[in-house]
PDB file of C-alpha atoms in Angstrom:
ATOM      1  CA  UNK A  80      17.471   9.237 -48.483  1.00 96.00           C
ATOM      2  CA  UNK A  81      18.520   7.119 -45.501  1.00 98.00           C
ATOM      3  CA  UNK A  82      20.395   7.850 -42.906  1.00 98.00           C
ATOM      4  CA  UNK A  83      21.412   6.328 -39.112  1.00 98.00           C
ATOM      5  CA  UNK A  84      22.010   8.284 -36.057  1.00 97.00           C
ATOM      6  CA  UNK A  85      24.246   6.315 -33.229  1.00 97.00           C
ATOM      7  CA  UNK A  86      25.312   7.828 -29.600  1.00 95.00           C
ATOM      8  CA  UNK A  87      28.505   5.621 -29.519  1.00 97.00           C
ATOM      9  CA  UNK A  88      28.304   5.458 -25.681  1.00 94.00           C
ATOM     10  CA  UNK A  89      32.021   7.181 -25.414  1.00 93.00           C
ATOM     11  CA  UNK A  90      33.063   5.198 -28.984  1.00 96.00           C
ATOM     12  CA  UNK A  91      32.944   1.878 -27.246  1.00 96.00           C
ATOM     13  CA  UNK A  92      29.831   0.859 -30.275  1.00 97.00           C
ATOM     14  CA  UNK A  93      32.879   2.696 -32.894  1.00 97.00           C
ATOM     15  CA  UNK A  94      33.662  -1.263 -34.227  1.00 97.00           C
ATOM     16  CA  UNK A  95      30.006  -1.655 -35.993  1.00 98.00           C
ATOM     17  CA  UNK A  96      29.937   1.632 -38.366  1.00 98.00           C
ATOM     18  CA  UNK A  97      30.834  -0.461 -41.055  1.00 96.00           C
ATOM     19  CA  UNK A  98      28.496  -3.135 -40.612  1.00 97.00           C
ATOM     20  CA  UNK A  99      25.490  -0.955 -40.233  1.00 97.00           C
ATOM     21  CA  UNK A 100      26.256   0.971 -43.380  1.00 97.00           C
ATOM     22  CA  UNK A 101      26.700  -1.668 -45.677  1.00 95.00           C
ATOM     23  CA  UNK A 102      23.851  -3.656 -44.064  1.00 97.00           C
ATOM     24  CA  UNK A 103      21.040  -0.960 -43.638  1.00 97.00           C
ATOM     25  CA  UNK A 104      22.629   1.200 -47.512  1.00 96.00           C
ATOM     26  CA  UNK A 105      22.700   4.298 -45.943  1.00 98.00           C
ATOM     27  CA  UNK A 106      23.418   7.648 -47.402  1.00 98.00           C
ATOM     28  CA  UNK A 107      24.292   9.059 -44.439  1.00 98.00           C
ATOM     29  CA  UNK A 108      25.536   8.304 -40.956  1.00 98.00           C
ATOM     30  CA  UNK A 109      25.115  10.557 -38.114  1.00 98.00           C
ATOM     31  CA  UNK A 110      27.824  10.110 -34.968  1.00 98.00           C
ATOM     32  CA  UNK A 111      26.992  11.041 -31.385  1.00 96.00           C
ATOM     33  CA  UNK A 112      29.577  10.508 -28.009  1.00 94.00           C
ATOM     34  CA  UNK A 113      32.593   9.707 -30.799  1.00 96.00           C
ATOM     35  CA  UNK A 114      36.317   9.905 -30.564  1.00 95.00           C
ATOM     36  CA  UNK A 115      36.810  11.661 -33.401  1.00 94.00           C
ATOM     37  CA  UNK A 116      40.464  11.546 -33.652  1.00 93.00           C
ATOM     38  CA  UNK A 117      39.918   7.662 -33.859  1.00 95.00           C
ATOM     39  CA  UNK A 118      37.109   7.871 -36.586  1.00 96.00           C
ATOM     40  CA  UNK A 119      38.156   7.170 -40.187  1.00 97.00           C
ATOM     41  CA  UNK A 120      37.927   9.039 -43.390  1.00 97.00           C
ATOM     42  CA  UNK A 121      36.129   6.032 -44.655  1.00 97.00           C
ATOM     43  CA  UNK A 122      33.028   4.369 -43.239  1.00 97.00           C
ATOM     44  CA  UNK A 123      32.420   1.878 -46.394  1.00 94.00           C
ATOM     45  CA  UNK A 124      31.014   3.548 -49.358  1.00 96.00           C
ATOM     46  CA  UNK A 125      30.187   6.671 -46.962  1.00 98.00           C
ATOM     47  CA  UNK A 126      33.061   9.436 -46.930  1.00 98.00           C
ATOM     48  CA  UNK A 127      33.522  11.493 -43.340  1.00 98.00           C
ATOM     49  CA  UNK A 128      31.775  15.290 -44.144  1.00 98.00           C
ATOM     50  CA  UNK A 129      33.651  16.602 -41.196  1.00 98.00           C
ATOM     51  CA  UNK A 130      33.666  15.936 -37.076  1.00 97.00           C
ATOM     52  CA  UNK A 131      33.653  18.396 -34.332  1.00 95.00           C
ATOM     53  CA  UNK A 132      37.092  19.292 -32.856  1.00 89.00           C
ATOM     54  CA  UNK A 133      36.554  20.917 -29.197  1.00 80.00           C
ATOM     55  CA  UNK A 134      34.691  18.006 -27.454  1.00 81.00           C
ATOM     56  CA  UNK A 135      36.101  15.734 -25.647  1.00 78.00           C
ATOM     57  CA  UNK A 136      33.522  13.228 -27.346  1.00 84.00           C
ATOM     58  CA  UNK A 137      31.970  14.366 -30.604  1.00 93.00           C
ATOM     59  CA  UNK A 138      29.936  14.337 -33.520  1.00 96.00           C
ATOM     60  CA  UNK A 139      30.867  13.198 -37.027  1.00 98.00           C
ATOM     61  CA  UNK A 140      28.948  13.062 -40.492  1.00 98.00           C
ATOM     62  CA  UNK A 141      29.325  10.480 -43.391  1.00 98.00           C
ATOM     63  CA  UNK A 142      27.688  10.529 -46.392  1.00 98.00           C
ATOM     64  CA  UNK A 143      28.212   8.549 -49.710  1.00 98.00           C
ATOM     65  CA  UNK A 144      29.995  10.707 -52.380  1.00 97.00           C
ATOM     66  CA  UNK A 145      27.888   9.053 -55.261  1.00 97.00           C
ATOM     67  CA  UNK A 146      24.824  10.346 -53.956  1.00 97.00           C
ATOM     68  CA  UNK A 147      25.586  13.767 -52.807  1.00 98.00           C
ATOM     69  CA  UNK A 148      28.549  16.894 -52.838  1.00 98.00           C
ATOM     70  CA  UNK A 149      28.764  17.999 -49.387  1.00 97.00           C
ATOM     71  CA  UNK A 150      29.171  21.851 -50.044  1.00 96.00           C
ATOM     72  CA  UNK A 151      29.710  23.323 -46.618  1.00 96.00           C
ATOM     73  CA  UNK A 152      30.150  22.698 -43.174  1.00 97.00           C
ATOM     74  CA  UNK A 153      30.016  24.175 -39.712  1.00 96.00           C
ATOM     75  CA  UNK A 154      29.996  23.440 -35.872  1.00 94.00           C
ATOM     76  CA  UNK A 155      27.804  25.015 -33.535  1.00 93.00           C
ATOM     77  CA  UNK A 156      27.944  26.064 -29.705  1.00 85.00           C
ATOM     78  CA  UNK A 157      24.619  26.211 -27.920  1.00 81.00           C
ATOM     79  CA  UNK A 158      23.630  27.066 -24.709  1.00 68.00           C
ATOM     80  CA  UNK A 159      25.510  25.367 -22.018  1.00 68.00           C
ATOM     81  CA  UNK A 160      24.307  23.428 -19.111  1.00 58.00           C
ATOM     82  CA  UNK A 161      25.282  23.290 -15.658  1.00 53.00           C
ATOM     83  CA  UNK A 162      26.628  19.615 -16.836  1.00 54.00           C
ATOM     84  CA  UNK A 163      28.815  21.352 -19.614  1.00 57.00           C
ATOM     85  CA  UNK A 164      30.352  23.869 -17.201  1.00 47.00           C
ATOM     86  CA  UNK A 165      31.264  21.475 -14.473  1.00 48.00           C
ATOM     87  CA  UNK A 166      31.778  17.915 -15.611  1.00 53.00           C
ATOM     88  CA  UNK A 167      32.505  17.195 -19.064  1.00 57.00           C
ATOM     89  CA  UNK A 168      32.653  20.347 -21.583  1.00 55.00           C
ATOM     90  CA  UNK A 169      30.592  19.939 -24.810  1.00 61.00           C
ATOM     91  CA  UNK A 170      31.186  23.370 -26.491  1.00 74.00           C
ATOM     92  CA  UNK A 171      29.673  21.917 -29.758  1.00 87.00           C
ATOM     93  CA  UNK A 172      26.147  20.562 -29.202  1.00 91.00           C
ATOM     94  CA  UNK A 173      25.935  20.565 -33.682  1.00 95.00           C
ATOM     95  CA  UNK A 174      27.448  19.746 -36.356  1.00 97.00           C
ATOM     96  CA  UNK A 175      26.035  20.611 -39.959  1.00 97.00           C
ATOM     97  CA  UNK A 176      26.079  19.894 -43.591  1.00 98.00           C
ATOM     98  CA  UNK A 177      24.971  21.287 -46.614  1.00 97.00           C
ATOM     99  CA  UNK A 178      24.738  19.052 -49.282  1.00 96.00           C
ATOM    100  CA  UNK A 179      23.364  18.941 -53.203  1.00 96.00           C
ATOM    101  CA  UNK A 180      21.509  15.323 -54.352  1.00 96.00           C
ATOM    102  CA  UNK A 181      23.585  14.916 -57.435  1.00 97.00           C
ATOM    103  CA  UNK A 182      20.752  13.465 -59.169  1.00 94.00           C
ATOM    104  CA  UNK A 183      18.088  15.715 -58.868  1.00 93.00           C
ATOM    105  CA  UNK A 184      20.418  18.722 -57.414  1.00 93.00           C
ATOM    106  CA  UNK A 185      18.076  18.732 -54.849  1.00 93.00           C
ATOM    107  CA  UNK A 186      19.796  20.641 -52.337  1.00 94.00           C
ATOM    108  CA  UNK A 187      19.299  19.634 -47.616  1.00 96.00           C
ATOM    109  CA  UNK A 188      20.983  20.499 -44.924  1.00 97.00           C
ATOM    110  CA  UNK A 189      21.987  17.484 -42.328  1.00 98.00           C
ATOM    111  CA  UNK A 190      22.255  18.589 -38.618  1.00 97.00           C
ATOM    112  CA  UNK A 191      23.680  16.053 -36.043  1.00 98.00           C
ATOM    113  CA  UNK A 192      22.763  16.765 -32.786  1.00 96.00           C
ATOM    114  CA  UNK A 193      23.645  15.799 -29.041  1.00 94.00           C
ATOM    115  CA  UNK A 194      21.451  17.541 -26.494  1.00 91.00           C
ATOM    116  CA  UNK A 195      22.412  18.676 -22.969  1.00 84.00           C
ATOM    117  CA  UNK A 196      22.034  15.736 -20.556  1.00 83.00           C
ATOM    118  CA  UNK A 197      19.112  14.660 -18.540  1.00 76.00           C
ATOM    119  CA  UNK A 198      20.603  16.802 -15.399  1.00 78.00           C
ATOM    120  CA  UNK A 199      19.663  19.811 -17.480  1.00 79.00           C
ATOM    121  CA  UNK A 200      15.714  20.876 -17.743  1.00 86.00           C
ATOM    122  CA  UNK A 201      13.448  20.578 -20.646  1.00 84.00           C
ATOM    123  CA  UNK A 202      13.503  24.143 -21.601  1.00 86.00           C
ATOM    124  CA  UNK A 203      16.817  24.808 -21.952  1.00 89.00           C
ATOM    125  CA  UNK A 204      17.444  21.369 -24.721  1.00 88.00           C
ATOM    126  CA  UNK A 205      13.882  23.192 -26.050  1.00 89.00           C
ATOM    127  CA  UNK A 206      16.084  26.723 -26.293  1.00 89.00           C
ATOM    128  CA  UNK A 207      18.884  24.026 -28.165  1.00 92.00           C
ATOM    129  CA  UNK A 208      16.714  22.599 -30.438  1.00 92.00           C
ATOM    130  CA  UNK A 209      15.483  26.188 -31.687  1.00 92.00           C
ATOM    131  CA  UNK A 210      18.788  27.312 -32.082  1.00 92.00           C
ATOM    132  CA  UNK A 211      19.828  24.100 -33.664  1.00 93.00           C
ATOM    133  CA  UNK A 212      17.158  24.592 -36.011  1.00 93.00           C
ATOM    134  CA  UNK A 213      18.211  28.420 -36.577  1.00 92.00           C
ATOM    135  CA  UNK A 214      21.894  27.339 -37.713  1.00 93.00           C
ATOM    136  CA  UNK A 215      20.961  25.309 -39.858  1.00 94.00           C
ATOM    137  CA  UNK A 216      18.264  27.133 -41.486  1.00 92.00           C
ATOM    138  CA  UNK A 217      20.972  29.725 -41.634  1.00 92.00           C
ATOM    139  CA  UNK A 218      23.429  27.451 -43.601  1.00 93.00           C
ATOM    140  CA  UNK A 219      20.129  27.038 -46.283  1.00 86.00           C
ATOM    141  CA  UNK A 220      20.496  30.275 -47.926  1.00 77.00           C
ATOM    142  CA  UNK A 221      17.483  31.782 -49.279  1.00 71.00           C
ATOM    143  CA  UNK A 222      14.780  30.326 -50.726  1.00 65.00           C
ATOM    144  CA  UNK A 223      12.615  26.995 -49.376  1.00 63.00           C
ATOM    145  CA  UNK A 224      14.471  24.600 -47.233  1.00 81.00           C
ATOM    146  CA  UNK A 225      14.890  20.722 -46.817  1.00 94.00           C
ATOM    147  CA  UNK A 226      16.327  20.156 -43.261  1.00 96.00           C
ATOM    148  CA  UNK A 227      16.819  16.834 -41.537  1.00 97.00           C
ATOM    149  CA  UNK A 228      18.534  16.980 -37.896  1.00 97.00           C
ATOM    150  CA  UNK A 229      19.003  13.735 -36.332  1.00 97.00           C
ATOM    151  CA  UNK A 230      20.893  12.811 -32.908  1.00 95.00           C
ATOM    152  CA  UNK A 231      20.391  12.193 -28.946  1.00 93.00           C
ATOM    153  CA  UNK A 232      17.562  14.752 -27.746  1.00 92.00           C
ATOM    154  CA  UNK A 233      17.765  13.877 -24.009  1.00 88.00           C
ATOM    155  CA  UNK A 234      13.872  14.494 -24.426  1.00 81.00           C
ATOM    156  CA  UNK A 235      12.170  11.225 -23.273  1.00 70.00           C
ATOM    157  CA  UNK A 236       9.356  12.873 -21.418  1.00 70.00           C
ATOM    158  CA  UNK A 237       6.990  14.756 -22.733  1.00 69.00           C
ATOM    159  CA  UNK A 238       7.703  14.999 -25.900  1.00 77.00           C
ATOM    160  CA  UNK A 239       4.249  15.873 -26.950  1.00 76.00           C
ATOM    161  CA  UNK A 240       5.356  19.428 -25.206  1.00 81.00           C
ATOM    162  CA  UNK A 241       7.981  19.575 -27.533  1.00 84.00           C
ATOM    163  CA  UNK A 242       6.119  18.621 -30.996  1.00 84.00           C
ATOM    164  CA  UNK A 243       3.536  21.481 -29.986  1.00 82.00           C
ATOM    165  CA  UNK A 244       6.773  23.839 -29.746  1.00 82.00           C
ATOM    166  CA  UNK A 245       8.381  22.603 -33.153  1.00 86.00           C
ATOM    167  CA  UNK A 246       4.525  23.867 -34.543  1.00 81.00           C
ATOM    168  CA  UNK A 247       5.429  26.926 -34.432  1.00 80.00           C
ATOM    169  CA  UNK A 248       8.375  26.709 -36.398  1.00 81.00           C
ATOM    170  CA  UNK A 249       7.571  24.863 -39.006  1.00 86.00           C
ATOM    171  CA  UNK A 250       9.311  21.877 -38.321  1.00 92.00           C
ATOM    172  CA  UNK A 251       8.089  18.110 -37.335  1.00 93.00           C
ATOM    173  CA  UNK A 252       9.067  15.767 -35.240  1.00 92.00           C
ATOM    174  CA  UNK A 253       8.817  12.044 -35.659  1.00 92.00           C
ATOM    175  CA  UNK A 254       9.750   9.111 -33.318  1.00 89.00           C
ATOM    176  CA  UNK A 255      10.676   5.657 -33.777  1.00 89.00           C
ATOM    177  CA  UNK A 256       8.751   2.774 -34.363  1.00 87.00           C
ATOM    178  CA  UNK A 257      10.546   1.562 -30.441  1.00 86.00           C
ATOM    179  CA  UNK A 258      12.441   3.098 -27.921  1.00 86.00           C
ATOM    180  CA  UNK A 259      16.034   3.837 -28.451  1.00 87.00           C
ATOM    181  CA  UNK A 260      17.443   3.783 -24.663  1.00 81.00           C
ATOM    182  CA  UNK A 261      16.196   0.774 -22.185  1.00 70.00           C
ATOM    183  CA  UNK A 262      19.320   0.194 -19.997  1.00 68.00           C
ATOM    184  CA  UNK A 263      17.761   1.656 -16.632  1.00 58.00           C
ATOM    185  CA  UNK A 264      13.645   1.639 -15.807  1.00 54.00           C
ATOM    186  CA  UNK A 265      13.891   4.939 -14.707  1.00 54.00           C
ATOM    187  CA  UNK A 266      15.226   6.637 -18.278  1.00 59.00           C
ATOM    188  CA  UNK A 267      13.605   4.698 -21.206  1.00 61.00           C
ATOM    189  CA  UNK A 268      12.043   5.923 -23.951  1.00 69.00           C
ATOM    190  CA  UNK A 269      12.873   7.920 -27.178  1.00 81.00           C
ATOM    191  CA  UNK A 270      16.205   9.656 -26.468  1.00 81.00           C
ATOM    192  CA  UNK A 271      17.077   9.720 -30.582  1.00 90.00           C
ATOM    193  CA  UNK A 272      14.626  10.801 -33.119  1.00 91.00           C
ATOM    194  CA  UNK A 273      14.447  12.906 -35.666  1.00 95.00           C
ATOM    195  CA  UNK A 274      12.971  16.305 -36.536  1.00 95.00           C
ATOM    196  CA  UNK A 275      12.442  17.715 -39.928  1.00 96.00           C
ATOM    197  CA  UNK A 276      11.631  20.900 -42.683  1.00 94.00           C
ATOM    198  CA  UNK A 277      10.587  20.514 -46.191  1.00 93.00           C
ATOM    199  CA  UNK A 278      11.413  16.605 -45.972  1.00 96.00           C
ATOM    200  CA  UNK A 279       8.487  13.638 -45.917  1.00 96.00           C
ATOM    201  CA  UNK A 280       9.799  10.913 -43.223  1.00 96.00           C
ATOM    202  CA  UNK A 281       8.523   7.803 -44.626  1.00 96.00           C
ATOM    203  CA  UNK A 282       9.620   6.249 -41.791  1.00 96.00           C
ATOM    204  CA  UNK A 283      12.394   6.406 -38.293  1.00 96.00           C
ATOM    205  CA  UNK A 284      13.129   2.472 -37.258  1.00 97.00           C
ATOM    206  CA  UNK A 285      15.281   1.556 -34.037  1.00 95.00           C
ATOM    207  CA  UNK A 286      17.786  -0.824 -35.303  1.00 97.00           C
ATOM    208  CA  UNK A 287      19.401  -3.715 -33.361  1.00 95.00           C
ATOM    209  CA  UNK A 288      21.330  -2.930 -29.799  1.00 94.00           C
ATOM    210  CA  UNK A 289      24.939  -3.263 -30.160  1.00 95.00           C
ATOM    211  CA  UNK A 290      27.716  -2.165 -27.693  1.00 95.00           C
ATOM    212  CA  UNK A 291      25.887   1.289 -26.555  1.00 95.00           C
ATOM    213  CA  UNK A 292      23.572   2.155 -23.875  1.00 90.00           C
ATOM    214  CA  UNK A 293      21.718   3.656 -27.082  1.00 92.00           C
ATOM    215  CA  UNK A 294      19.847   2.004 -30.017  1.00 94.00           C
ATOM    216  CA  UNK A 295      20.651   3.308 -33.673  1.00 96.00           C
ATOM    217  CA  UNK A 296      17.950   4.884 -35.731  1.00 96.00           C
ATOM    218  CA  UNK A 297      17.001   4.734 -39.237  1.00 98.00           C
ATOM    219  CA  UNK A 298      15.513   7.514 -40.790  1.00 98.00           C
ATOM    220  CA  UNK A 299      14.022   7.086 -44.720  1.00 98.00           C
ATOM    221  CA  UNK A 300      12.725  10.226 -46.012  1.00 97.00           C
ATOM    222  CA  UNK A 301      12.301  11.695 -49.039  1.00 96.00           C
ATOM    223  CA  UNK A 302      11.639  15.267 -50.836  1.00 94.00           C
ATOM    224  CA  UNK A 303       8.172  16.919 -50.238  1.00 86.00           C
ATOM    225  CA  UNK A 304       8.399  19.331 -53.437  1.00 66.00           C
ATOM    226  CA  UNK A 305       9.643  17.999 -56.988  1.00 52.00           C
ATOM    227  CA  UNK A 306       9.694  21.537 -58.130  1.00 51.00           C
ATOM    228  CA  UNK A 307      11.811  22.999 -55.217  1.00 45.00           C
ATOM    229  CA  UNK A 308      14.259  24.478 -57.662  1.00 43.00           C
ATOM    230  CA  UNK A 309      11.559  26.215 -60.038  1.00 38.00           C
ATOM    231  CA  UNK A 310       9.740  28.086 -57.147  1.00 38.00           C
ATOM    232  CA  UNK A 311      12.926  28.992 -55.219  1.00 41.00           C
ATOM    233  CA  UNK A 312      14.564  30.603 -58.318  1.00 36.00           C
TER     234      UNK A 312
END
């Protein structure tokens, strides 16, 4: 499975969806800082899951029909920051899907996620991420679960901090091969990455700069357990 995660820098990098699907094949394409009354149905061969509706810039999810059903979504609210009272609400910091590999019926939840901004502290995007994690878990059902949640972390510093934290929850964390945000000295580093349950990340690549202050990712990964379905039964 591949997928790309883009922070759209307020939509203005909206024009190059297309491109980067077709060029990079993905199966699924993770929006961050969208319009999402502007975004189309289509992206390509990649079909829009669903899109948050209360931001004032969103998230959206494609993925390509062929490959998988997209059985259920939902949108999230996590703990605000001071930024997200006063300046600019984000009441949905998530947006998930649940969706079945219609080859091997293989079945993974997608989270796309946009962190609280650098003005907020560590431990309140680490009390985000948990809860991101949570949700999504909870859309999994019972039984063992293949999560992938990709987006803009906010988390360039000490991340190490924050893979000893995932530990404990199962999940892992992996970062790109280069950093995704170099516009100012003071902020570079890995903004996007992606974190991950039940799934084997072959591999997270920053892509090309475009139009945004952010770099798209590319995230390959593939299933851990070939006999997911016979144990969870």
């Amino acid at each position: 499975m591949k997928a790309i995660s883009y922070n759209l820098r307020k939509h203005s990098a909206s024009a190059e969806l297309e491109d980067l699907t077709d060029r990079y094949e993905v199966d699924v394409m993770c929006l961050q800082e969208a319009d999402t009354e502007k975004l189309p149905d289509k992206l390509g061969h990649l079909q829009l899951a669903d899109s948050t509706k209360g931001n004032r810039l969103g998230l959206a999810i494609y993925y390509d029909q062929k490959r998988f059903s997209a059985v259920d979504t939902n949108t999230f609210e996590l703990k605000k920051s001071l930024h997200d009272y006063v300046l600019a609400p984000a009441h949905e910091r998530l947006l998930g899907v649940k969706m079945v590999d219609n080859e091997t019926k293989h079945e993974v939840v997608i989270g796309d996620f946009h962190a609280a901004p650098l003005t907020a502290t560590n431990s309140l995007r680490r009390h985000q991420i948990k809860a991101g994690h949570e949700a999504l878990l909870g859309m999994g059902g019972d039984g063992l679960q293949m999560t992938l949640m990709v987006g803009d972390f906010n988390y360039p510093f000490f991340t190490k901090n924050l893979v000893e934290h995932l530990k404990e929850t199962g999940y892992a964390l992996t970062l790109s091969n280069r950093r995704t945000y170099t516009r100012y000295k003071l902020f570079r580093g890995h903004f996007d990455f992606a974190t991950s349950l039940g799934l084997d990340i072959q591999s997270v690549e920053t892509l090309p700069r475009g139009q945004s202050d952010h770099l798209p990712i590319l995230v390959t990964a593939e299933y851990v357990d070939e006999n997911y379905h016979a144990r969870a039964s």
